[in-house]
Amino acid sequence: MKILISTDIEGVAGVVDAQQVRAGNVEYERARQWMTAEANAAVGGAFDGGATAVYVNDSHGGFRNMIASEIDARATLISGKPRVYSMMAGLEFDVNAVALVGHHSRAQGRGVLAHTINSFAFARVMVNGLELGEPGLYGALAGQAGVPVIFGSGDQVFIEENIGYFDGAVWVETKRAMGHGSAATLTPQAAGARIREGMKKAVQACISRPMTPFVIPGPYECRLQTNSPAQADTFCLLPGTDRVDGVTLSFRAASMENVIRTLNVFSTMSVALR
């Protein structure tokens, strides 16, 4: 049983402010330690539940946040960018299930530090009429490969938005969002204990019975609402895009992989406007 753990930072216990998720300050250095600890809790729980291999995907920002020397030695760390599957890198290793640790609410959501892929440029992302955040988008990418999401941890808004997509998944609420930059949060120690126990249960359940992947039937139409007309102007330079209105564009794709890859191309293009 091979498990892929996609670890973000905004859903980690104790994280409530943008300064904590941006490199270059003391607050971030502390938060990345908490992120590493939650990943380790999930690794421990996965092995407790019967996993034979665990891959930990660093899925925040530049994808090099977690402290490699502190990751559980039984796990394999996936770090750095660019990579084709982005927050789902590791699917290439024939994993059997995915866990989402430290994930967050979608853009325009009411969760802590809510956003979707690129907080500077992306206001809403819809695929075949379904509004999705990172968990839904990347969970559907895993689903296309036949891999179910079996676990998620983060705030209650993240859970509420995604609980309907992932059949049988185990959820751990690490904090209760009180606003974009405030929460009633577990301590890192308490969150780690709950994540470990939740992952153990999730892996045991996955071993005992088949779990259904989250699949969005194709073909795919993605509609992206940007935060400014200048961003929509720039993204529409990519062939195959159609302008819907001043801030919205759409494109078609044959697979969820191509949807994800195109969105990440747009995210990279947005750097030119910063």
Coordinates of C-alpha atoms in Angstrom, one line a residue:
M1 CA 0.0 0.0 0.0
K2 CA 1.7 3.2 -1.2
I3 CA 0.4 6.5 0.1
L4 CA 1.0 10.0 -1.3
I5 CA 0.7 12.9 1.2
S6 CA 0.2 16.3 -0.4
T7 CA 1.1 18.8 2.3
D8 CA 0.2 22.5 2.2
I9 CA 0.7 25.1 4.9
E10 CA -2.4 27.3 5.1
G11 CA -4.4 24.5 6.8
V12 CA -1.7 23.7 9.4
A13 CA -2.6 24.3 13.0
G14 CA -1.4 27.7 14.3
V15 CA -1.1 29.3 10.8
V16 CA -3.5 32.3 10.4
D17 CA -1.6 35.1 8.7
A18 CA 0.0 35.6 5.3
Q19 CA 3.4 36.4 6.9
Q20 CA 3.5 32.8 8.2
V21 CA 3.3 31.3 4.7
R22 CA 5.9 33.6 3.0
A23 CA 9.6 32.8 3.2
G24 CA 12.0 35.3 4.6
N25 CA 10.8 35.9 8.2
V26 CA 10.8 34.4 11.6
E27 CA 7.0 33.6 11.5
Y28 CA 7.5 31.5 8.3
E29 CA 10.4 29.6 9.8
R30 CA 8.2 28.6 12.7
A31 CA 5.3 27.7 10.5
R32 CA 7.4 25.5 8.2
Q33 CA 8.4 23.5 11.3
W34 CA 4.7 23.0 12.1
M35 CA 4.1 22.0 8.5
T36 CA 6.9 19.4 8.7
A37 CA 5.6 18.1 12.0
E38 CA 2.1 17.6 10.5
A39 CA 3.5 15.8 7.5
N40 CA 5.5 13.5 9.9
A41 CA 2.3 12.8 11.9
A42 CA 0.6 11.7 8.7
V43 CA 3.6 9.6 7.7
G44 CA 3.5 7.9 11.1
G45 CA -0.2 7.3 10.9
A46 CA 0.1 5.8 7.4
F47 CA 2.7 3.3 8.5
D48 CA 0.7 2.5 11.7
G49 CA -2.3 1.7 9.4
G50 CA -0.3 -0.7 7.2
A51 CA 1.3 1.5 4.5
T52 CA 4.4 0.0 2.8
A53 CA 5.7 3.2 1.3
V54 CA 4.9 6.9 1.8
Y55 CA 5.7 9.8 -0.4
V56 CA 5.5 13.4 1.0
N57 CA 4.8 16.1 -1.6
D58 CA 5.8 19.6 -0.5
S59 CA 2.8 21.5 -2.0
H60 CA 3.1 25.1 -0.9
G61 CA 4.5 28.0 -2.9
G62 CA 7.9 27.2 -4.3
F63 CA 7.5 23.6 -3.1
R64 CA 10.5 23.7 -0.9
N65 CA 9.2 24.5 2.6
M66 CA 9.6 21.4 4.7
I67 CA 12.8 20.6 6.4
A68 CA 14.3 17.6 4.7
S69 CA 16.5 16.6 7.7
E70 CA 13.4 16.4 10.0
I71 CA 11.2 14.3 7.7
D72 CA 10.5 10.8 9.0
A73 CA 13.3 8.7 7.5
R74 CA 10.8 6.1 6.3
A75 CA 9.3 8.6 3.8
T76 CA 10.4 9.9 0.5
L77 CA 10.2 13.7 0.1
I78 CA 9.1 15.3 -3.2
S79 CA 10.4 18.9 -3.3
G80 CA 11.0 21.7 -5.8
K81 CA 9.4 22.9 -9.1
P82 CA 8.4 22.8 -11.8
R83 CA 6.8 19.4 -12.0
V84 CA 4.0 18.1 -14.2
Y85 CA 1.6 17.0 -11.5
S86 CA 2.4 19.9 -9.2
M87 CA 0.6 19.4 -5.9
M88 CA 0.0 15.7 -6.9
A89 CA 3.5 14.9 -7.9
G90 CA 4.0 11.3 -6.8
L91 CA 1.2 9.9 -8.8
E92 CA 3.9 8.7 -11.1
F93 CA 5.0 6.2 -8.4
D94 CA 1.9 4.1 -8.7
V95 CA 0.5 5.1 -5.3
N96 CA -2.8 3.6 -4.1
A97 CA -4.2 6.6 -2.2
V98 CA -3.7 10.3 -1.5
A99 CA -3.9 12.3 1.7
L100 CA -4.3 16.1 1.9
V101 CA -2.6 17.5 4.9
G102 CA -2.7 21.3 5.8
H103 CA -5.0 22.1 2.9
H104 CA -7.4 25.1 2.7
S105 CA -10.6 26.7 1.4
R106 CA -11.0 27.8 -2.2
A107 CA -10.7 31.3 -3.5
Q108 CA -13.6 33.5 -2.3
G109 CA -14.2 30.9 0.5
R110 CA -14.5 31.8 4.2
G111 CA -11.6 29.7 5.4
V112 CA -8.2 30.8 6.7
L113 CA -6.0 32.3 3.9
A114 CA -8.4 30.9 1.3
H115 CA -7.2 30.9 -2.3
T116 CA -6.9 28.6 -5.3
I117 CA -3.4 28.0 -6.7
N118 CA -2.5 31.7 -7.2
S119 CA -4.0 34.2 -4.8
F120 CA -2.7 37.1 -6.9
A121 CA -4.4 36.1 -10.1
F122 CA -7.2 33.6 -9.6
A123 CA -10.6 34.6 -8.2
R124 CA -12.6 31.5 -9.2
V125 CA -11.9 28.3 -11.0
M126 CA -14.8 26.2 -12.5
V127 CA -14.5 22.9 -14.3
N128 CA -17.6 21.7 -16.1
G129 CA -19.6 24.1 -14.1
L130 CA -18.3 22.9 -10.7
E131 CA -16.4 25.5 -8.6
L132 CA -13.3 23.9 -7.2
G133 CA -10.4 24.8 -5.0
E134 CA -7.0 23.0 -4.9
P135 CA -8.4 19.9 -3.1
G136 CA -11.1 19.4 -5.7
L137 CA -8.8 20.1 -8.7
Y138 CA -6.0 17.9 -7.6
G139 CA -8.3 15.3 -6.1
A140 CA -9.9 15.0 -9.6
L141 CA -6.4 14.7 -11.1
A142 CA -5.7 11.8 -8.8
G143 CA -9.2 10.4 -9.6
Q144 CA -8.4 10.4 -13.3
A145 CA -5.5 8.1 -12.4
G146 CA -7.8 5.9 -10.4
V147 CA -6.4 7.0 -7.1
P148 CA -8.8 8.0 -4.2
V149 CA -8.3 10.8 -1.7
I150 CA -8.7 9.0 1.7
F151 CA -7.8 11.8 4.2
G152 CA -7.9 15.5 4.7
S153 CA -6.8 18.0 7.4
G154 CA -7.4 21.7 7.7
D155 CA -10.0 24.1 8.8
Q156 CA -13.8 23.4 8.9
V157 CA -14.5 25.4 5.7
F158 CA -12.0 23.3 3.7
I159 CA -13.7 20.2 5.1
E160 CA -17.2 21.5 4.3
E161 CA -16.3 22.4 0.7
N162 CA -14.7 19.0 -0.1
I163 CA -16.4 16.3 2.0
G164 CA -18.9 15.5 -0.7
Y165 CA -16.1 14.7 -3.3
F166 CA -14.1 12.1 -1.5
D167 CA -16.2 9.0 -0.5
G168 CA -15.2 7.5 2.8
A169 CA -12.3 9.9 3.5
V170 CA -11.3 10.6 7.1
W171 CA -11.3 14.3 8.1
V172 CA -9.4 16.1 10.8
E173 CA -10.2 19.7 11.8
T174 CA -7.0 21.4 12.9
K175 CA -8.6 24.8 13.4
R176 CA -11.9 26.6 13.2
A177 CA -11.8 29.6 10.8
M178 CA -13.1 32.8 12.3
G179 CA -12.1 34.9 9.2
H180 CA -9.5 35.1 6.5
G181 CA -6.8 35.7 9.0
S182 CA -8.1 34.4 12.3
A183 CA -9.0 31.0 13.8
A184 CA -9.6 29.0 16.9
T185 CA -6.7 26.5 16.5
L186 CA -5.5 23.3 18.0
T187 CA -1.9 23.4 19.3
P188 CA 0.6 21.8 16.9
Q189 CA 1.0 18.9 19.3
A190 CA -2.8 18.2 19.5
A191 CA -3.2 18.5 15.7
G192 CA -0.3 16.1 15.2
A193 CA -1.9 13.5 17.4
R194 CA -5.3 13.7 15.7
I195 CA -3.7 13.6 12.2
R196 CA -1.7 10.5 13.1
E197 CA -4.8 8.7 14.4
G198 CA -6.9 9.9 11.4
M199 CA -4.3 8.7 8.9
K200 CA -4.1 5.3 10.6
K201 CA -7.9 4.9 10.3
A202 CA -7.9 6.1 6.7
V203 CA -5.2 3.7 5.5
Q204 CA -6.8 0.8 7.4
A205 CA -10.1 1.5 5.8
C206 CA -8.5 1.8 2.3
I207 CA -6.8 -1.6 2.8
S208 CA -10.1 -3.3 4.0
R209 CA -12.3 -2.0 1.2
P210 CA -12.1 -0.3 -2.2
M211 CA -12.6 3.4 -2.1
T212 CA -14.1 5.4 -5.0
P213 CA -11.9 8.0 -6.6
F214 CA -13.3 11.5 -7.3
V215 CA -13.8 11.6 -11.1
I216 CA -15.2 14.5 -13.2
P217 CA -16.2 13.0 -16.5
G218 CA -14.6 14.6 -19.6
P219 CA -14.2 16.4 -21.9
Y220 CA -13.4 19.5 -19.8
E221 CA -14.3 23.1 -20.0
C222 CA -12.4 25.3 -17.4
R223 CA -13.6 28.8 -16.7
L224 CA -11.2 31.0 -14.9
Q225 CA -12.1 34.3 -13.3
T226 CA -9.0 36.5 -12.8
N227 CA -8.5 39.3 -10.3
S228 CA -8.0 41.9 -13.0
P229 CA -8.6 42.5 -16.8
A230 CA -4.8 42.8 -17.2
Q231 CA -4.4 39.2 -16.0
A232 CA -7.1 38.0 -18.4
D233 CA -5.4 39.9 -21.2
T234 CA -2.1 38.1 -20.5
F235 CA -3.6 34.6 -20.1
C236 CA -5.5 35.0 -23.4
L237 CA -2.2 35.2 -25.2
L238 CA -2.1 31.4 -24.8
P239 CA -3.7 29.7 -27.9
G240 CA -6.9 27.9 -27.2
T241 CA -8.3 30.5 -24.7
D242 CA -11.6 32.3 -25.2
R243 CA -12.4 35.6 -23.5
V244 CA -15.8 35.5 -21.7
D245 CA -15.8 39.0 -20.1
G246 CA -13.4 41.6 -18.7
V247 CA -11.9 39.3 -16.1
T248 CA -13.0 35.8 -17.2
L249 CA -11.6 33.4 -19.8
S250 CA -12.3 29.7 -20.7
F251 CA -10.5 26.9 -22.3
R252 CA -11.2 23.3 -23.2
A253 CA -9.0 20.2 -22.3
A254 CA -9.1 16.5 -23.0
S255 CA -8.0 15.6 -19.4
M256 CA -7.8 16.9 -15.9
E257 CA -4.0 16.7 -16.3
N258 CA -4.2 19.2 -19.1
V259 CA -6.6 21.4 -17.0
I260 CA -4.1 21.5 -14.2
R261 CA -1.1 22.1 -16.5
T262 CA -2.8 25.0 -18.2
L263 CA -3.8 26.6 -14.9
N264 CA -0.2 26.3 -13.7
V265 CA 1.0 27.9 -17.0
F266 CA -1.3 30.8 -16.3
S267 CA 0.0 31.1 -12.7
T268 CA 3.6 31.2 -14.1
M269 CA 2.5 33.9 -16.6
S270 CA 1.1 36.1 -13.9
V271 CA 4.6 36.7 -12.5
A272 CA 5.1 39.2 -15.4
L273 CA 2.3 41.4 -14.0
R274 CA 3.6 41.6 -10.4

